[in-house]
Tab-separated table of C-alpha atoms in Angstrom:
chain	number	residue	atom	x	y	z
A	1	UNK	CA	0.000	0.000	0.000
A	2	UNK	CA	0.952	3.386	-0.455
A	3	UNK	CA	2.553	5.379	2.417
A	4	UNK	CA	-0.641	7.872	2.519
A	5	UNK	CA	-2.832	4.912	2.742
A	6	UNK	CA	-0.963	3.737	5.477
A	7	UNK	CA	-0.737	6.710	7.353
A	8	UNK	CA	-4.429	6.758	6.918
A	9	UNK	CA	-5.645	3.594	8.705
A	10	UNK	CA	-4.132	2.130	11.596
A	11	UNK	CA	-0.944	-0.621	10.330
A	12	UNK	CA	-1.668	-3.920	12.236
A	13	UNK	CA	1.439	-4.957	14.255
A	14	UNK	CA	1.914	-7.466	16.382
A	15	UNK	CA	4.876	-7.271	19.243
A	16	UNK	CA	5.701	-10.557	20.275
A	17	UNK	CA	7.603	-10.032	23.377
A	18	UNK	CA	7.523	-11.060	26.565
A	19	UNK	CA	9.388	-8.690	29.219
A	20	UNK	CA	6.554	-6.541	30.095
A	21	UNK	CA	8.969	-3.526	30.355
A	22	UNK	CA	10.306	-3.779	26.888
A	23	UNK	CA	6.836	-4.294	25.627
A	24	UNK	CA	5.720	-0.908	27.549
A	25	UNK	CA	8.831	0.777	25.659
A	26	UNK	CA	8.020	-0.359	22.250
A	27	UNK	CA	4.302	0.761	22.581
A	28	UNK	CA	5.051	4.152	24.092
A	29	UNK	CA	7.631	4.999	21.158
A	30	UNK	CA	4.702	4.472	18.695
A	31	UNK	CA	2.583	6.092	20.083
A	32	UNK	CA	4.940	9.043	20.340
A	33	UNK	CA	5.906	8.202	16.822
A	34	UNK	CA	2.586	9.089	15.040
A	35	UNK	CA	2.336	6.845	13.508
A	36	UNK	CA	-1.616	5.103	13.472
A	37	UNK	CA	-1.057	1.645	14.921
A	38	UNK	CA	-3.575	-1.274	16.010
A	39	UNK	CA	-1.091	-2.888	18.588
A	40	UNK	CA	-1.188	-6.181	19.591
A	41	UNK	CA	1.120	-8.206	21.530
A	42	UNK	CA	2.213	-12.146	22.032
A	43	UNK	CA	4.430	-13.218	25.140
A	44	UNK	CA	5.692	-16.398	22.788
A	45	UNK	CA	6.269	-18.109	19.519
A	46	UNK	CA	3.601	-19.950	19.970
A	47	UNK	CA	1.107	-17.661	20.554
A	48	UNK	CA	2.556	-15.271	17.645
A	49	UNK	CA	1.705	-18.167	15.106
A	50	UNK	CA	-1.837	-17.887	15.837
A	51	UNK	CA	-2.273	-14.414	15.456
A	52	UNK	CA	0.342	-13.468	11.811
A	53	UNK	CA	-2.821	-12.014	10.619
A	54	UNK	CA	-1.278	-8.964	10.866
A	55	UNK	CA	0.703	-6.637	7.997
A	56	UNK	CA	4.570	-6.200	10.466
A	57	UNK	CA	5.377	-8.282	13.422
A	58	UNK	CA	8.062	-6.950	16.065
A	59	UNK	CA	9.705	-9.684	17.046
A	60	UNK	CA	12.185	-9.980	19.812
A	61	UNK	CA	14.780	-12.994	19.127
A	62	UNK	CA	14.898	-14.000	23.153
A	63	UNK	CA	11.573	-15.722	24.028
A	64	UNK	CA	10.642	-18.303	26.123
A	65	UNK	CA	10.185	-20.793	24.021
A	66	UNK	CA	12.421	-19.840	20.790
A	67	UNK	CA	15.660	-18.879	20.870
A	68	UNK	CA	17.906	-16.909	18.404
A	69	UNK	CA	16.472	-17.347	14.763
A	70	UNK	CA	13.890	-20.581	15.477
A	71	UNK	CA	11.417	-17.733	15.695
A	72	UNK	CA	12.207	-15.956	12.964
A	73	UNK	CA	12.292	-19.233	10.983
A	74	UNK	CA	8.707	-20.069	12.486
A	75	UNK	CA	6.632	-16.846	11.621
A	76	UNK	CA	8.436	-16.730	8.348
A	77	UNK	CA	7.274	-20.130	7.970
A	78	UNK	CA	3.563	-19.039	7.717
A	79	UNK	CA	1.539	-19.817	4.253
A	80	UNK	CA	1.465	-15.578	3.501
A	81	UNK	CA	4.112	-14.188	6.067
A	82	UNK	CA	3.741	-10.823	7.221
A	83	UNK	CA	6.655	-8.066	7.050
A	84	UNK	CA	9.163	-8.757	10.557
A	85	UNK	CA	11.017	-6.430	11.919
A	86	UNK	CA	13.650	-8.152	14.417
A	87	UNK	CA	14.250	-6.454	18.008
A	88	UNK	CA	18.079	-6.989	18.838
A	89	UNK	CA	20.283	-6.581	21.590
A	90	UNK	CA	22.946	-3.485	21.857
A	91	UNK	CA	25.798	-6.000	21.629
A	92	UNK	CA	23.773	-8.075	18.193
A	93	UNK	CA	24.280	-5.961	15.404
A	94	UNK	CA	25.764	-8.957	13.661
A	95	UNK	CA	22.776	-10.681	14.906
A	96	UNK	CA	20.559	-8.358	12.788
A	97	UNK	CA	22.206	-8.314	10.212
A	98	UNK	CA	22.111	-12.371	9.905
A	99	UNK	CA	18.467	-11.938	10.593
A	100	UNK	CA	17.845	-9.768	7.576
A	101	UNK	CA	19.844	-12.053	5.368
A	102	UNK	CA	16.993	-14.696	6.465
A	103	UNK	CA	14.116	-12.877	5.206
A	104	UNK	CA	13.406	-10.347	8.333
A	105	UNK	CA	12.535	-6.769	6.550
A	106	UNK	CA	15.176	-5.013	9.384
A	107	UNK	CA	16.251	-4.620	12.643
A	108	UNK	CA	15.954	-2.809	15.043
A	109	UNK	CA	18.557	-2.127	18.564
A	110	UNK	CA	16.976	-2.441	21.337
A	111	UNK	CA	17.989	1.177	23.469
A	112	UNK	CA	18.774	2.663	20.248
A	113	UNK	CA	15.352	3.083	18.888
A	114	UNK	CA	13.696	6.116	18.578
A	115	UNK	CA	10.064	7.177	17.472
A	116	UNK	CA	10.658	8.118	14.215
A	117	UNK	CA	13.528	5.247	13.701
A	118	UNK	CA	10.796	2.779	14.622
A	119	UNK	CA	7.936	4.472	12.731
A	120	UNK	CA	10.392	4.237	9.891
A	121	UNK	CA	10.743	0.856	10.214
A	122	UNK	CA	7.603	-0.525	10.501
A	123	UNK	CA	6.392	1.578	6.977
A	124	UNK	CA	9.480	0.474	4.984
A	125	UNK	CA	9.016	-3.194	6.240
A	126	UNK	CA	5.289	-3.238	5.128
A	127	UNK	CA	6.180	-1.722	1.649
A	128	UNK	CA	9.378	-3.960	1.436
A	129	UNK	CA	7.017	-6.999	1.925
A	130	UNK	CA	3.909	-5.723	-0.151
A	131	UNK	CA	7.001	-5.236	-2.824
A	132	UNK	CA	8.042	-8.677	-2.240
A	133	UNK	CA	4.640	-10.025	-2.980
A	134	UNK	CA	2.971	-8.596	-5.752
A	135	UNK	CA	7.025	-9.450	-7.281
A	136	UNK	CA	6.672	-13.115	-6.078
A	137	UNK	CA	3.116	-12.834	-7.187
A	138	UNK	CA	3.894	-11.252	-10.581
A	139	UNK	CA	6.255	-14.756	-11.131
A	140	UNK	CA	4.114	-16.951	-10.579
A	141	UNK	CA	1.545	-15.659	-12.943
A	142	UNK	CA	4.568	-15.691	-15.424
A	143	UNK	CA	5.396	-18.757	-14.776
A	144	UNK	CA	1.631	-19.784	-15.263
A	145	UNK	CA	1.171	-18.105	-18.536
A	146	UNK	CA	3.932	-20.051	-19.890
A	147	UNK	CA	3.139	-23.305	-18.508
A	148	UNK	CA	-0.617	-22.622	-20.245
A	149	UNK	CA	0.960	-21.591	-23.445
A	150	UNK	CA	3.068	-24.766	-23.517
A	151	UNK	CA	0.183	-26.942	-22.824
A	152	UNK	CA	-2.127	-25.162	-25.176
A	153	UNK	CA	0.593	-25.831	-27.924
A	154	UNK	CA	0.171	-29.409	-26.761
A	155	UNK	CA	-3.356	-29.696	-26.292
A	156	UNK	CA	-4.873	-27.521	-29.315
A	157	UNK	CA	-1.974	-28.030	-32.271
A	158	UNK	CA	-2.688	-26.274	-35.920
A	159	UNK	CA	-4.480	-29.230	-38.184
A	160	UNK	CA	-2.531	-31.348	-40.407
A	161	UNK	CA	-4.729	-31.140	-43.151
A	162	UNK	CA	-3.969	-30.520	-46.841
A	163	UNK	CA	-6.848	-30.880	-48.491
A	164	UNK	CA	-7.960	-27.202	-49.415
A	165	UNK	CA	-11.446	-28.244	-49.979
A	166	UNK	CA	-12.302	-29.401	-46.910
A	167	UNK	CA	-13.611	-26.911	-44.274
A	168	UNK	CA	-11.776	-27.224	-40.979
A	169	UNK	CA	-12.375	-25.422	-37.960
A	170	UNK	CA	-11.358	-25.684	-34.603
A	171	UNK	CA	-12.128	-23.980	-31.278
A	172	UNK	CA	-11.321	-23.842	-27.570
A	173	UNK	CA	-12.288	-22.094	-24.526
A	174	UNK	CA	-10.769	-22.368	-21.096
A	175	UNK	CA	-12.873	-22.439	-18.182
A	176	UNK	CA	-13.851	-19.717	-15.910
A	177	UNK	CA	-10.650	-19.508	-14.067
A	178	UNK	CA	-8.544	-19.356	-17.068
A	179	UNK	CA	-6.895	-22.760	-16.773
A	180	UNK	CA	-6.672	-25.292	-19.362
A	181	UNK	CA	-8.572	-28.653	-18.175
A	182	UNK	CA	-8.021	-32.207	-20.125
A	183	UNK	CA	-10.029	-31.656	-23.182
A	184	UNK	CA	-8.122	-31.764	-26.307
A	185	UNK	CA	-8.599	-31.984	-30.232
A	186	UNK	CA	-6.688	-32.955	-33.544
A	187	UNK	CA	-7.365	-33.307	-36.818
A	188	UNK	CA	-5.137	-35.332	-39.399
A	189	UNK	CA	-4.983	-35.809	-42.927
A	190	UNK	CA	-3.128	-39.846	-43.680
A	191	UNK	CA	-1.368	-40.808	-46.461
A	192	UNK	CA	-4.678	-42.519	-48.560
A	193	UNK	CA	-6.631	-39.404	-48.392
A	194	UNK	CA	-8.774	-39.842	-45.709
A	195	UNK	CA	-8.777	-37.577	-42.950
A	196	UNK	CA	-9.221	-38.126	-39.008
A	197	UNK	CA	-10.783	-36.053	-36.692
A	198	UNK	CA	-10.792	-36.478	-32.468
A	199	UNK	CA	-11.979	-34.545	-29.360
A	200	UNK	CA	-10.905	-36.277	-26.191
A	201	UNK	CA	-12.021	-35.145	-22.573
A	202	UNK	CA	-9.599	-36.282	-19.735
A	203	UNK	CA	-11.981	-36.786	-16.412
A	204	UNK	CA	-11.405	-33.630	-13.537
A	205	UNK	CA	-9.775	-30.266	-13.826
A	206	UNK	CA	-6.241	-28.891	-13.510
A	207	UNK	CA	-2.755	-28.850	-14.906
A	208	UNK	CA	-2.410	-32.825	-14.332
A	209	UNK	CA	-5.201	-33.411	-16.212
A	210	UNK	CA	-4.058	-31.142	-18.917
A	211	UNK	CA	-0.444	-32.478	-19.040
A	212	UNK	CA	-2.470	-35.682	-19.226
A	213	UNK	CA	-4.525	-34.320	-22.434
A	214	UNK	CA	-1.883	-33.076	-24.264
A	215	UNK	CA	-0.035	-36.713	-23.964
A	216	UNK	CA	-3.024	-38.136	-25.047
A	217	UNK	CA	-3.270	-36.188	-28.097
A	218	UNK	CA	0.096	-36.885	-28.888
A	219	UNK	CA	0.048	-40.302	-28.622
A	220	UNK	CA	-2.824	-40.128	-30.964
A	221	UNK	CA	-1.682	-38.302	-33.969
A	222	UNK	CA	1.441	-40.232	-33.885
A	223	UNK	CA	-0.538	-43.252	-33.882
A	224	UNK	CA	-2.324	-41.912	-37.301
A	225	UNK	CA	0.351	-40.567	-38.761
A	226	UNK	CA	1.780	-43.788	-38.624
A	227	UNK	CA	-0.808	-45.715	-40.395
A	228	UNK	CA	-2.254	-47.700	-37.467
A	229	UNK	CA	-6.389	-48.843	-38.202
A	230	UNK	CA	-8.302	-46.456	-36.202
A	231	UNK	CA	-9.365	-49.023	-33.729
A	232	UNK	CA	-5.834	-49.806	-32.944
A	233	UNK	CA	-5.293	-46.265	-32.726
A	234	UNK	CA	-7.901	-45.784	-29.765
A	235	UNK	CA	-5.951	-49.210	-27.857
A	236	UNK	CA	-2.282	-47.071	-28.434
A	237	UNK	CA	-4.107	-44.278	-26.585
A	238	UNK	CA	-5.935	-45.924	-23.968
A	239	UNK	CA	-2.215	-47.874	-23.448
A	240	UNK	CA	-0.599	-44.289	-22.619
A	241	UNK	CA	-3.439	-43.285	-20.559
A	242	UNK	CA	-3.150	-46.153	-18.605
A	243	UNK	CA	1.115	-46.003	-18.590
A	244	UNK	CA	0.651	-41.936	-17.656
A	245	UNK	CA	-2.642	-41.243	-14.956
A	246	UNK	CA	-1.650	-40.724	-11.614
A	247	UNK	CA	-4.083	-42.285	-10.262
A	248	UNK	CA	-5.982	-45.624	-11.835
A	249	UNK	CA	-9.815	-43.921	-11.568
A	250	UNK	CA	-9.086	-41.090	-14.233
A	251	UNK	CA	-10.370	-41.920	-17.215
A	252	UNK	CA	-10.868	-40.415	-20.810
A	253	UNK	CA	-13.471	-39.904	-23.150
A	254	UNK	CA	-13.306	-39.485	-26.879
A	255	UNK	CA	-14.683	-38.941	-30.175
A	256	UNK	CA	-12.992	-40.049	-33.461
A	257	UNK	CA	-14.452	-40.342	-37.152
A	258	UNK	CA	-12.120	-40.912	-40.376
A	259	UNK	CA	-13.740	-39.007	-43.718
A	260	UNK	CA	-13.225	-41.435	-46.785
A	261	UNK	CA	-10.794	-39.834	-49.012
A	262	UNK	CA	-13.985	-39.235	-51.257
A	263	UNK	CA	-15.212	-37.025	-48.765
A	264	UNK	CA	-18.658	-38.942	-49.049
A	265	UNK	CA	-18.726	-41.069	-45.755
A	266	UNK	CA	-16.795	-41.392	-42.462
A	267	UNK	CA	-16.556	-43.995	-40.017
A	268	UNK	CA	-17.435	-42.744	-36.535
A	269	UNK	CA	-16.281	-44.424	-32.769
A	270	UNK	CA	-17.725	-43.462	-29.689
A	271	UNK	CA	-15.570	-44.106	-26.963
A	272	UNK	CA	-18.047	-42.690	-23.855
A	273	UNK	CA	-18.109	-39.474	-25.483
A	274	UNK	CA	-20.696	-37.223	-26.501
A	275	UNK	CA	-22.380	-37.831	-30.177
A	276	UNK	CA	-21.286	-35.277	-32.899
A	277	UNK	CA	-24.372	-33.528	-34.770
A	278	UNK	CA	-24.851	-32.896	-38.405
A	279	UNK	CA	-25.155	-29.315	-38.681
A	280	UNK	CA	-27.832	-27.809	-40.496
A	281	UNK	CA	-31.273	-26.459	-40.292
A	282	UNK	CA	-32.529	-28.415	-38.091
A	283	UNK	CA	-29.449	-30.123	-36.735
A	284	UNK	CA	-29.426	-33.323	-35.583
A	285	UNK	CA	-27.440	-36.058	-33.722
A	286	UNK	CA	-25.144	-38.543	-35.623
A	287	UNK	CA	-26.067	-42.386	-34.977
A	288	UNK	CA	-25.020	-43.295	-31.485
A	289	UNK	CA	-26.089	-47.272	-31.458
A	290	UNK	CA	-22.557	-48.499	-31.448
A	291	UNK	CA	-21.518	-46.147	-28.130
A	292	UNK	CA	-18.483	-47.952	-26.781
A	293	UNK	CA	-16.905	-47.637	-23.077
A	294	UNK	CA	-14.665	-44.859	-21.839
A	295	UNK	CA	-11.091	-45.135	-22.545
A	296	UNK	CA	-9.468	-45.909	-19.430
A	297	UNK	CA	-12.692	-47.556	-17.652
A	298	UNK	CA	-11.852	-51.775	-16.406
A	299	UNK	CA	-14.665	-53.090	-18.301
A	300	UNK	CA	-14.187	-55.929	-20.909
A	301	UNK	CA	-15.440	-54.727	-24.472
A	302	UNK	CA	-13.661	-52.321	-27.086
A	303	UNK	CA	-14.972	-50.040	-29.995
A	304	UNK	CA	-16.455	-50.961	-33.315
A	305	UNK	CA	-17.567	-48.000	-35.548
A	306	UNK	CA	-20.857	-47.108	-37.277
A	307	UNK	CA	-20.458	-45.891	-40.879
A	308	UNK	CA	-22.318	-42.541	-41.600
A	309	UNK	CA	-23.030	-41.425	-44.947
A	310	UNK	CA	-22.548	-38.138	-45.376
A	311	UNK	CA	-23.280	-37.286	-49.030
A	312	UNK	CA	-21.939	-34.208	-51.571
A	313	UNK	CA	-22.292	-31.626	-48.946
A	314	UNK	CA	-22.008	-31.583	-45.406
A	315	UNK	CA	-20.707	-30.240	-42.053
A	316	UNK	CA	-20.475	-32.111	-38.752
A	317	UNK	CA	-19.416	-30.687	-35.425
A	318	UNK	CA	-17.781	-32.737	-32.453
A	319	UNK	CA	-17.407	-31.356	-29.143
A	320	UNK	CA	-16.673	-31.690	-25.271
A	321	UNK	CA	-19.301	-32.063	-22.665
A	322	UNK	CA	-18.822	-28.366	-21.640
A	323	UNK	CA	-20.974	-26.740	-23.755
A	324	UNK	CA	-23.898	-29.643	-22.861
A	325	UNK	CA	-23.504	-29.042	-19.228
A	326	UNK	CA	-23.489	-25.491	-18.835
A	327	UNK	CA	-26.466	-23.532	-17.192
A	328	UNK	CA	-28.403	-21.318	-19.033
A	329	UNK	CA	-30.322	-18.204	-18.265
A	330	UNK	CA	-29.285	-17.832	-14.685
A	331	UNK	CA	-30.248	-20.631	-13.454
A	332	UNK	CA	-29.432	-24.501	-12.542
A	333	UNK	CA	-31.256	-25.822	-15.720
A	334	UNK	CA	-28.663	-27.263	-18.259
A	335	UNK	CA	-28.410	-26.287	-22.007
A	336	UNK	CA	-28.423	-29.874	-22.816
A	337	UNK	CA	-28.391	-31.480	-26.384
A	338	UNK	CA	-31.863	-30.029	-27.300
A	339	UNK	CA	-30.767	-26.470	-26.512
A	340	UNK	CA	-27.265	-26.605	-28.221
A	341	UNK	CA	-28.842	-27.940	-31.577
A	342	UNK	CA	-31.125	-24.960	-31.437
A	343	UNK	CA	-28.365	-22.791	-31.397
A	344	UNK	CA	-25.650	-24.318	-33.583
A	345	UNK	CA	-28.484	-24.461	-36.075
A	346	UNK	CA	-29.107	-20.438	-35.309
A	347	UNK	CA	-25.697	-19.770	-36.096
A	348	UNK	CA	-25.583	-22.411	-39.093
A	349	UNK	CA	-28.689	-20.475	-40.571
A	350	UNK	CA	-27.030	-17.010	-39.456
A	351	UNK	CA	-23.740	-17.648	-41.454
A	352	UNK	CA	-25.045	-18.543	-44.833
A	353	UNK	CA	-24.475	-15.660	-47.626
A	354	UNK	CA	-21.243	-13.913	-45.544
A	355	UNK	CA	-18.930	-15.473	-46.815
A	356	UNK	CA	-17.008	-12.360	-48.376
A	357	UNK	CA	-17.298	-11.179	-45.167
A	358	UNK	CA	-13.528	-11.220	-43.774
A	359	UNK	CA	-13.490	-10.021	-40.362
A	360	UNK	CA	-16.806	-12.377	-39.076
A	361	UNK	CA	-16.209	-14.966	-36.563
A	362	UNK	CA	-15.767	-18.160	-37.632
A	363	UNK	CA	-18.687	-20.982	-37.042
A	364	UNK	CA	-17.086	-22.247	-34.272
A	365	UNK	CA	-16.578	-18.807	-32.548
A	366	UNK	CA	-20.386	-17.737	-33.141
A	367	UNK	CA	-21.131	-21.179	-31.752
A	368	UNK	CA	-19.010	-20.707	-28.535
A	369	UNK	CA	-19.799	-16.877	-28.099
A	370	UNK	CA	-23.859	-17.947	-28.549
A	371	UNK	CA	-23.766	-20.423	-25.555
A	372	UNK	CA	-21.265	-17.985	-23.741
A	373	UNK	CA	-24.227	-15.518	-23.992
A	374	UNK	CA	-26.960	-18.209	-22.870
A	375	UNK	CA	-24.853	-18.856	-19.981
A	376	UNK	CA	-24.931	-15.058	-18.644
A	377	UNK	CA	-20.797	-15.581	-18.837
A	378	UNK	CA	-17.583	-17.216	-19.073
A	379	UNK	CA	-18.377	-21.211	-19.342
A	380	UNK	CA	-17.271	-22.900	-15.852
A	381	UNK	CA	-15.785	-25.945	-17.918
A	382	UNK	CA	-13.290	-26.260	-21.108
A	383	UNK	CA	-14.641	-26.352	-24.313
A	384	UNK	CA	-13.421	-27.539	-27.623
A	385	UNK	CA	-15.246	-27.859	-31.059
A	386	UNK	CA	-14.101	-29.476	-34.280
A	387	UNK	CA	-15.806	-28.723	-37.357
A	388	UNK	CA	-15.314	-30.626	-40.437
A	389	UNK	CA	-17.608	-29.808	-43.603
A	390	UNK	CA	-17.424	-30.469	-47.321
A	391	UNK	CA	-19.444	-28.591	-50.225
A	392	UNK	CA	-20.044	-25.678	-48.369
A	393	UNK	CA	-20.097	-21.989	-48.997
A	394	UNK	CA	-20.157	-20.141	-45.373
């Protein structure tokens, strides 16, 4: 806080010492200081660590039951420390000194302490400490911003796709608290032509679960890329989910369908995953009759496919659970698959005839910014979309 503000409000300090005469001193040269303070005072270590709610603690180094720098170590040892200004001996100079070089703000000798010296002290420790904060504060956002980008790279990677004819969009959102969760996507064009599309969901929230995600989706493309069928694909990644989970309930779900290289028919697997919708006006669900388990899930059975026909023009849309499972209109009702049909098919309808239009958002965007506004808000969960279409004009 600035010095004004401080000088404005009381500053909370906490003496811990326990001579009674010494204590008397210390609160009679602040309050000759004028300084505003809201003094408090502990007699021990002990009693000091239930009470660091407080923005500069005076702490003499001789107590009862701490001696030397144990009780610095202990209040510094607090989740969110305050500031601590250390009360020395005449004859420990070198004792302050080593006490600063631990973490204490200053020091302070004991008979040499004046009002203003100690009115001094207690602002610059608080704005030392507030300094130290926001800085160590101000890292670790850093450090988080990069550790999101990284994962991001991992989790949402630019398409491998070379077919110019086919549309391909993808989308993401992060949940409301800005973190990536363990939903993922990819899209891959193989060596015959066709072209394979996934949206995975690791179960729970959190850079884990991420890290998790972005293994997942690695392991998958590589798998396609190397010309595995795409049920073997879906063993290779339930193999690396089960090599990399921390803990044996996490599970994943996904989505996968391979477009024939004729662009006229895909093969879809459920693996416990939401069912992609043909978009259009009305859109509608893709078959969902051959739903298989959740990757990850101890349960015999694996994944057979349903073949969809998709004819000379279509677009299909797969997606996470987030956008099902968010609330709408201020309340605890859920958008559900109903609800998000209604509006891809708004936005599907909306987008027709702009497509000279350069700076619109894409489908997916309108799509994610439409249930963002339904919601009243950010979305609570992650979201991503894939949208594949062929023969389309918008």
């Amino acid at each position: 806080m600035p010095y004004n503000e401080l000088n404005q409000r009381p500053a909370r300090v906490l003496l811990v010492e326990d001579d009674d005469g010494d204590a008397l001193l210390v609160s009679e040269l602040l309050a000759d200081s004028g300084i505003q303070v809201d003094l408090q005072r502990a007699r021990s270590v002990e009693e000091a660590a239930r009470r660091l709610d407080v923005e500069c603690v005076l702490l003499d180094l001789g107590l009862p039951d701490a001696a030397g720098f144990s009780a610095l170590d202990r209040v510094l040892a607090a989740p969110r420390p305050p500031a601590v200004v250390v009360l020395t001996g005449l004859a420990e100079t070198g004792q302050g000194l080593q006490a600063v070089a631990r973490g204490a703000q200053d020091y302070l000798v004991k008979g040499e302490v004046s009002p203003e010296l100690l009115a001094r002290a207690v602002r610059y420790a608080i704005q030392r400490r507030r300094a130290e904060t926001q800085e160590r504060d101000l890292y670790r956002a850093q450090l988080r911003a990069s550790e999101t980008s990284r994962l991001e790279r991992a989790l949402l990677p630019t398409p491998l796709v070379g077919d110019g004819e086919l549309e391909v969009l993808v989308g993401y959102r992060a949940g409301r608290d800005g973190l990536l969760g363990g939903d993922f996507y990819d899209v891959v064009e193989r060596a015959d032509g066709s072209v394979a599309a996934v949206v995975g969901d690791v179960a729970g929230h959190g850079p884990d679960e991420a890290a998790l995600g972005a293994t997942l989706r690695t392991a998958w493309r590589t798998s396609v890329l190397a010309g595995l069928p795409a049920a073997q694909v879906l063993d290779v990644v339930e193999q690396i989910l089960s090599a990399e989970r921390g803990r044996p309930e996490i599970f994943a779900t996904l989505v996968m369908v391979v477009v024939d290289p004729e662009r006229s028919s895909m093969e879809l697997f459920l693996c416990g995953h939401p069912t992609p919708f043909l978009l259009d006006d009305p859109t509608t669900s893709l078959p969902s009759a051959h739903r298989g388990r959740a990757l990850g899930i101890p349960v015999l059975g694996g994944w057979t496919s349903v073949r969809v026909e998709l004819g000379d023009r279509w677009r299909i849309i797969l997606f996470t659970d987030g956008v099902l499972e968010t609330t709408i209109d201020g309340g605890s009702a859920r958008l559900g698959e109903e609800g998000l049909q209604e509006i891809m098919a708004e936005q599907v309808r909306g987008g027709r005839g702009r497509h000279a239009d350069a700076s619109r958002l894409s489908l997916v965007d309108r799509i994610l910014e439409a249930v963002r506004a339904r919601h009243g808000g950010d979305l609570v969960d992650d979201t991503a979309l894939v949208v594949l279409g062929w023969g389309q004009d918008a």
